[in-house]
Amino acid sequence: MALSHLATSSSRSAALLRPLSSSIYLRRPISTDTTPITVETSVPFTSHQCEAPSRSVETNPKELLTFFRDMALMRRMEIAADSLYKAKLIRGFCHLYDGQEAVAVGMEAAITKKDCIITAYRDHCTFVGRGGTLLEVFSELMGRQAGCSRGKGGSMHFYKKDSNFYGGHGIVGAQVPLGCGLAFAQKYSKDENVTFALYGDGAANQGQLFEALNISALWDLPAILVCENNHYGMGTAEWRAAKSPAYYKRGDYVPGLKVDGMDALAVKQACKFAKEHALKNGPIILEMDTYRYHGHSMSDPGSTYRTRDEISGVRQERDPIERIRKLVLSHDLATEKELKDIEKEVRKEVDDAIAQAKESPMPEPSELFTNVFVKGLGVESFGADRKEVRATLP
Amino acid sequence: MAAIFQGVGAAAALSSSPSNSFDSKKLLFSPRRSFSVKKGASVVVVRSDGNVNLDLNPRGRRAQQLIANAVATKADSSATSSSSKPGHELLLFEALREGLEEEMERDASVCVMGEDVGHYGGSYKVTKGLATKFGDLRVLDTPIAENSFTGMGIGAAMTGLRPVVEGMNMGFLLLAFNQISNNCGMLHYTSGGQFTIPIVIRGPGGVGRQLGAEHSQRLESYFQSIPGIQMVACSTPYNAKGLMKAAIRSENPVILFEHVLLYNLKERIPDEDYICNLEEAEMVRPGEHVTILTYSRMRYHVMQAAKTLVNKGYDPEVIDIRSLKPFDLYTIGNSVKKTHRVLIVEECMRTGGIGASLTAAINENFLDYLDAPIMCLSSQDVPTPYAGTLEEWTVVQPAQIVTAVEQLCH
């Protein structure tokens, strides 16, 4: 009986073989089935100055289960960060991404690690999507040495150079010109890669955004500006901050696409489309219609400017993880129990990472002065070829 | 006025800034200390143009007393036999262009961005001809959007390109302050060392000729507390080219301050490849009585005052600090230990300028060696007026420098 089931999706067979496998494998293998499945996105795309891509997205069981696992991991991580903040292990600013996971996960599915991503301060999940480990996340949040920025950056300064994740920026909107600069460098080196510069609906009103967009359009840079529209710029709703909340149209001469940001497959389709477009025709704007469950940051309860009904309504109807769960169950790719097991596994992973991060030491005092300049503190005077130290200041 | 600058500039080029690159190659350019004794004969001053023909050239022996040489009329020595001198003569903006061009040839990742740098050739002609030579992708004309193109330069630098961002006037870079401070200066630190930002931000600043308040700003005082950046100010064609090249090769972000009024200085510079240390100060004129620290345009006012001072019997030591961040406390300290008196002459405003920081730094480190409190001559704390006479009184004039030295030394 086990043999006959081997022909079908391997997760099923894994389920049957469970008594045997659970003792051998510490975690359940994700389905490696790559038979294509076509799914329709929740809503069609709306476009500005371009042809919208089709609503039908190609995916496969492996991808869907990966989406589920990754988003569950991100969700769990953010909720754990919430508790850590309340326990005063994370201080300062902590901006949580739960609710918006589909954007990070869908984007990663459409691109490679050679494409650049740059985002603002709500960067924990984007960092994980780019390959960052949970240990690096929690250590950095708690200011420990094992953090991705050695504890010196904090929540808003996650970077991962080897997978082209450029951060992690605290000042609203300042990352967009940086992102266009990344795209410029890609064009300069003739890379055939693109840059995704993410910003929020609040940052969409920054002048430097339009400046950078103008230059990108003039110089035909492969820049994709992604507005993660969660409808609130801290406490200000979008209709109170923007005369025209159709952010995908704000590029005027630059094409735009409006995407349901809670649907990971729609995000994937849009990012794929955008990458092709940017490589041929220059910049494009994507507006991801998404939502954050937490407040703007941990010091914002998130309920003074919106009703609890609204939050729970979105959670019930549009939650990205639930959407994938329903898809997986309806296509019979895994059972209810298996998905729950994945979530349990993820929870354990997060707890383990937190425990490990807590053991990581605080940075050494000498770290205060490292990395200010590339070569020491600038107190050395070098010879003309900058190789030999000639004097050190008293 | 330009003639005086040329003369003073040439004399000021008599510096002993060590440059290893062509140290022992030719006798002409061996240790550029003003008091090297060659061949046991008379004391010879090795000038920047490298005239060391002791016996053949009577002019070489003129430099018996170093003091007299401070303001030697280089003009007449360069009038004759200029063809036999090595090196080539050019203006400061041409020196900058030469440095930039050489670095762009040497390294394909160097590119220039700024307003009107490409087809127009640069508002001060620093980038003239580069666009035709290197193409539009390496010499980029940007729209008038300082905030974003500086940000773009920094983003490009994060990937490994080496952009040279030009602010048409330093004052315009105030619009890019956020990018320069938060992204340029701090990214190396906040990323735990992952990203380096090898960018050069350059442009003319300082008080010009009746340009008005907004176009006469001295941004070195605003940028000086940004951690992670280095700031240098060039003052002669020699150090302009050297600092430009060093800045481009440096892995740190460097802000190169030029001055609107110094672009037409003429000097003879070596043909060989050379760079100047970014962190080092330049000894313009060694002396015994008082250390005068200055940079950029004020160097010429100081040298003009030095003429008068020498006639009055003083022996000022003039140091062009060049490195505004970090200060070269090594050279400055050695000088303070020798003379015990310090006068700072700067173009920044009194409040919070480079002079203020330098005063604090010297006091903190060398208080025991000072015989008198440090004097700092800076510009007045006012917006630069348009009227010529008022503008003249905003900045420090040579007469004030002379009075200050007399006060300090009496």
PDB file of N, CA, C and O in Angstrom, chain B residues 148-186:
ATOM      1  N   SER B 148      18.460  63.158  -3.989  1.00  0.00           N
ATOM      2  CA  SER B 148      18.388  61.840  -4.597  1.00  0.00           C
ATOM      3  C   SER B 148      19.650  61.450  -5.343  1.00  0.00           C
ATOM      4  O   SER B 148      20.055  60.297  -5.272  1.00  0.00           O
ATOM      5  N   PHE B 149      20.337  62.361  -6.005  1.00  0.00           N
ATOM      6  CA  PHE B 149      21.506  61.849  -6.721  1.00  0.00           C
ATOM      7  C   PHE B 149      22.672  61.579  -5.781  1.00  0.00           C
ATOM      8  O   PHE B 149      23.485  60.703  -6.041  1.00  0.00           O
ATOM      9  N   THR B 150      22.708  62.295  -4.665  1.00  0.00           N
ATOM     10  CA  THR B 150      23.711  61.917  -3.662  1.00  0.00           C
ATOM     11  C   THR B 150      23.360  60.545  -3.101  1.00  0.00           C
ATOM     12  O   THR B 150      24.225  59.686  -2.933  1.00  0.00           O
ATOM     13  N   GLY B 151      22.057  60.330  -2.828  1.00  0.00           N
ATOM     14  CA  GLY B 151      21.631  59.017  -2.359  1.00  0.00           C
ATOM     15  C   GLY B 151      21.959  57.940  -3.365  1.00  0.00           C
ATOM     16  O   GLY B 151      22.394  56.844  -3.016  1.00  0.00           O
ATOM     17  N   MET B 152      21.771  58.235  -4.631  1.00  0.00           N
ATOM     18  CA  MET B 152      22.065  57.250  -5.664  1.00  0.00           C
ATOM     19  C   MET B 152      23.548  56.960  -5.718  1.00  0.00           C
ATOM     20  O   MET B 152      23.961  55.813  -5.894  1.00  0.00           O
ATOM     21  N   GLY B 153      24.349  58.002  -5.543  1.00  0.00           N
ATOM     22  CA  GLY B 153      25.789  57.782  -5.524  1.00  0.00           C
ATOM     23  C   GLY B 153      26.164  56.859  -4.377  1.00  0.00           C
ATOM     24  O   GLY B 153      26.977  55.950  -4.532  1.00  0.00           O
ATOM     25  N   ILE B 154      25.543  57.078  -3.226  1.00  0.00           N
ATOM     26  CA  ILE B 154      25.852  56.243  -2.070  1.00  0.00           C
ATOM     27  C   ILE B 154      25.382  54.815  -2.306  1.00  0.00           C
ATOM     28  O   ILE B 154      26.077  53.852  -1.991  1.00  0.00           O
ATOM     29  N   GLY B 155      24.199  54.660  -2.866  1.00  0.00           N
ATOM     30  CA  GLY B 155      23.706  53.312  -3.183  1.00  0.00           C
ATOM     31  C   GLY B 155      24.629  52.610  -4.144  1.00  0.00           C
ATOM     32  O   GLY B 155      24.951  51.429  -3.974  1.00  0.00           O
ATOM     33  N   ALA B 156      25.089  53.318  -5.161  1.00  0.00           N
ATOM     34  CA  ALA B 156      26.019  52.714  -6.112  1.00  0.00           C
ATOM     35  C   ALA B 156      27.324  52.349  -5.425  1.00  0.00           C
ATOM     36  O   ALA B 156      27.912  51.299  -5.693  1.00  0.00           O
ATOM     37  N   ALA B 157      27.771  53.188  -4.497  1.00  0.00           N
ATOM     38  CA  ALA B 157      29.021  52.910  -3.784  1.00  0.00           C
ATOM     39  C   ALA B 157      28.885  51.663  -2.927  1.00  0.00           C
ATOM     40  O   ALA B 157      29.854  50.931  -2.743  1.00  0.00           O
ATOM     41  N   MET B 158      27.696  51.404  -2.414  1.00  0.00           N
ATOM     42  CA  MET B 158      27.494  50.208  -1.603  1.00  0.00           C
ATOM     43  C   MET B 158      27.771  48.947  -2.394  1.00  0.00           C
ATOM     44  O   MET B 158      28.121  47.914  -1.849  1.00  0.00           O
ATOM     45  N   THR B 159      27.581  49.001  -3.712  1.00  0.00           N
ATOM     46  CA  THR B 159      27.831  47.797  -4.500  1.00  0.00           C
ATOM     47  C   THR B 159      29.272  47.699  -4.956  1.00  0.00           C
ATOM     48  O   THR B 159      29.665  46.689  -5.517  1.00  0.00           O
ATOM     49  N   GLY B 160      30.062  48.758  -4.759  1.00  0.00           N
ATOM     50  CA  GLY B 160      31.453  48.687  -5.158  1.00  0.00           C
ATOM     51  C   GLY B 160      31.877  49.696  -6.193  1.00  0.00           C
ATOM     52  O   GLY B 160      33.057  49.837  -6.481  1.00  0.00           O
ATOM     53  N   LEU B 161      30.920  50.437  -6.765  1.00  0.00           N
ATOM     54  CA  LEU B 161      31.318  51.502  -7.683  1.00  0.00           C
ATOM     55  C   LEU B 161      31.973  52.612  -6.878  1.00  0.00           C
ATOM     56  O   LEU B 161      31.787  52.710  -5.681  1.00  0.00           O
ATOM     57  N   ARG B 162      32.734  53.474  -7.547  1.00  0.00           N
ATOM     58  CA  ARG B 162      33.380  54.574  -6.843  1.00  0.00           C
ATOM     59  C   ARG B 162      32.922  55.901  -7.446  1.00  0.00           C
ATOM     60  O   ARG B 162      33.643  56.502  -8.239  1.00  0.00           O
ATOM     61  N   PRO B 163      31.723  56.345  -7.088  1.00  0.00           N
ATOM     62  CA  PRO B 163      31.240  57.577  -7.714  1.00  0.00           C
ATOM     63  C   PRO B 163      31.899  58.816  -7.109  1.00  0.00           C
ATOM     64  O   PRO B 163      32.271  58.838  -5.942  1.00  0.00           O
ATOM     65  N   VAL B 164      32.046  59.817  -7.942  1.00  0.00           N
ATOM     66  CA  VAL B 164      32.500  61.120  -7.483  1.00  0.00           C
ATOM     67  C   VAL B 164      31.310  62.044  -7.677  1.00  0.00           C
ATOM     68  O   VAL B 164      30.936  62.352  -8.795  1.00  0.00           O
ATOM     69  N   VAL B 165      30.697  62.450  -6.583  1.00  0.00           N
ATOM     70  CA  VAL B 165      29.488  63.262  -6.679  1.00  0.00           C
ATOM     71  C   VAL B 165      29.881  64.718  -6.560  1.00  0.00           C
ATOM     72  O   VAL B 165      30.584  65.107  -5.626  1.00  0.00           O
ATOM     73  N   GLU B 166      29.444  65.521  -7.509  1.00  0.00           N
ATOM     74  CA  GLU B 166      29.794  66.939  -7.440  1.00  0.00           C
ATOM     75  C   GLU B 166      28.590  67.748  -7.004  1.00  0.00           C
ATOM     76  O   GLU B 166      27.499  67.612  -7.562  1.00  0.00           O
ATOM     77  N   GLY B 167      28.796  68.587  -6.007  1.00  0.00           N
ATOM     78  CA  GLY B 167      27.786  69.581  -5.678  1.00  0.00           C
ATOM     79  C   GLY B 167      28.209  70.839  -6.393  1.00  0.00           C
ATOM     80  O   GLY B 167      29.352  71.266  -6.257  1.00  0.00           O
ATOM     81  N   MET B 168      27.329  71.413  -7.161  1.00  0.00           N
ATOM     82  CA  MET B 168      27.749  72.561  -7.954  1.00  0.00           C
ATOM     83  C   MET B 168      28.281  73.670  -7.056  1.00  0.00           C
ATOM     84  O   MET B 168      29.181  74.399  -7.411  1.00  0.00           O
ATOM     85  N   ASN B 169      27.672  73.769  -5.910  1.00  0.00           N
ATOM     86  CA  ASN B 169      28.206  74.626  -4.864  1.00  0.00           C
ATOM     87  C   ASN B 169      27.991  73.826  -3.596  1.00  0.00           C
ATOM     88  O   ASN B 169      26.947  73.195  -3.441  1.00  0.00           O
ATOM     89  N   MET B 170      28.952  73.842  -2.717  1.00  0.00           N
ATOM     90  CA  MET B 170      28.806  73.013  -1.516  1.00  0.00           C
ATOM     91  C   MET B 170      27.496  73.297  -0.799  1.00  0.00           C
ATOM     92  O   MET B 170      26.895  72.413  -0.199  1.00  0.00           O
ATOM     93  N   GLY B 171      27.070  74.521  -0.837  1.00  0.00           N
ATOM     94  CA  GLY B 171      25.851  74.878  -0.130  1.00  0.00           C
ATOM     95  C   GLY B 171      24.647  74.057  -0.555  1.00  0.00           C
ATOM     96  O   GLY B 171      23.749  73.809   0.226  1.00  0.00           O
ATOM     97  N   PHE B 172      24.630  73.607  -1.803  1.00  0.00           N
ATOM     98  CA  PHE B 172      23.489  72.837  -2.278  1.00  0.00           C
ATOM     99  C   PHE B 172      23.443  71.472  -1.618  1.00  0.00           C
ATOM    100  O   PHE B 172      22.398  70.831  -1.582  1.00  0.00           O
ATOM    101  N   LEU B 173      24.584  71.029  -1.122  1.00  0.00           N
ATOM    102  CA  LEU B 173      24.603  69.713  -0.510  1.00  0.00           C
ATOM    103  C   LEU B 173      23.860  69.680   0.812  1.00  0.00           C
ATOM    104  O   LEU B 173      23.651  68.613   1.371  1.00  0.00           O
ATOM    105  N   LEU B 174      23.453  70.835   1.315  1.00  0.00           N
ATOM    106  CA  LEU B 174      22.615  70.835   2.513  1.00  0.00           C
ATOM    107  C   LEU B 174      21.341  70.039   2.237  1.00  0.00           C
ATOM    108  O   LEU B 174      20.780  69.425   3.115  1.00  0.00           O
ATOM    109  N   LEU B 175      20.903  70.043   0.988  1.00  0.00           N
ATOM    110  CA  LEU B 175      19.710  69.296   0.637  1.00  0.00           C
ATOM    111  C   LEU B 175      19.945  67.804   0.722  1.00  0.00           C
ATOM    112  O   LEU B 175      19.021  67.017   0.812  1.00  0.00           O
ATOM    113  N   ALA B 176      21.203  67.420   0.662  1.00  0.00           N
ATOM    114  CA  ALA B 176      21.530  66.002   0.710  1.00  0.00           C
ATOM    115  C   ALA B 176      22.079  65.621   2.068  1.00  0.00           C
ATOM    116  O   ALA B 176      22.657  64.544   2.210  1.00  0.00           O
ATOM    117  N   PHE B 177      21.918  66.489   3.056  1.00  0.00           N
ATOM    118  CA  PHE B 177      22.527  66.249   4.367  1.00  0.00           C
ATOM    119  C   PHE B 177      22.114  64.911   4.940  1.00  0.00           C
ATOM    120  O   PHE B 177      22.931  64.161   5.468  1.00  0.00           O
ATOM    121  N   ASN B 178      20.859  64.557   4.825  1.00  0.00           N
ATOM    122  CA  ASN B 178      20.406  63.291   5.381  1.00  0.00           C
ATOM    123  C   ASN B 178      21.161  62.141   4.747  1.00  0.00           C
ATOM    124  O   ASN B 178      21.643  61.241   5.418  1.00  0.00           O
ATOM    125  N   GLN B 179      21.290  62.180   3.446  1.00  0.00           N
ATOM    126  CA  GLN B 179      21.976  61.075   2.769  1.00  0.00           C
ATOM    127  C   GLN B 179      23.438  61.022   3.201  1.00  0.00           C
ATOM    128  O   GLN B 179      23.985  59.959   3.456  1.00  0.00           O
ATOM    129  N   ILE B 180      24.071  62.201   3.294  1.00  0.00           N
ATOM    130  CA  ILE B 180      25.488  62.229   3.637  1.00  0.00           C
ATOM    131  C   ILE B 180      25.689  61.787   5.072  1.00  0.00           C
ATOM    132  O   ILE B 180      26.587  61.024   5.397  1.00  0.00           O
ATOM    133  N   SER B 181      24.849  62.254   5.949  1.00  0.00           N
ATOM    134  CA  SER B 181      25.049  61.928   7.346  1.00  0.00           C
ATOM    135  C   SER B 181      24.649  60.494   7.646  1.00  0.00           C
ATOM    136  O   SER B 181      25.433  59.698   8.146  1.00  0.00           O
ATOM    137  N   ASN B 182      23.413  60.141   7.365  1.00  0.00           N
ATOM    138  CA  ASN B 182      22.925  58.841   7.782  1.00  0.00           C
ATOM    139  C   ASN B 182      23.416  57.709   6.907  1.00  0.00           C
ATOM    140  O   ASN B 182      23.793  56.656   7.380  1.00  0.00           O
ATOM    141  N   ASN B 183      23.377  57.884   5.634  1.00  0.00           N
ATOM    142  CA  ASN B 183      23.721  56.759   4.787  1.00  0.00           C
ATOM    143  C   ASN B 183      25.197  56.702   4.480  1.00  0.00           C
ATOM    144  O   ASN B 183      25.842  55.687   4.621  1.00  0.00           O
ATOM    145  N   CYS B 184      25.757  57.832   4.086  1.00  0.00           N
ATOM    146  CA  CYS B 184      27.168  57.841   3.707  1.00  0.00           C
ATOM    147  C   CYS B 184      28.041  57.583   4.933  1.00  0.00           C
ATOM    148  O   CYS B 184      28.870  56.677   4.951  1.00  0.00           O
ATOM    149  N   GLY B 185      27.857  58.357   5.977  1.00  0.00           N
ATOM    150  CA  GLY B 185      28.760  58.256   7.111  1.00  0.00           C
ATOM    151  C   GLY B 185      28.552  57.010   7.958  1.00  0.00           C
ATOM    152  O   GLY B 185      29.480  56.421   8.466  1.00  0.00           O
ATOM    153  N   MET B 186      27.300  56.596   8.071  1.00  0.00           N
ATOM    154  CA  MET B 186      27.028  55.592   9.095  1.00  0.00           C
ATOM    155  C   MET B 186      26.850  54.176   8.593  1.00  0.00           C
ATOM    156  O   MET B 186      26.843  53.248   9.380  1.00  0.00           O
TER     157      MET B 186
END
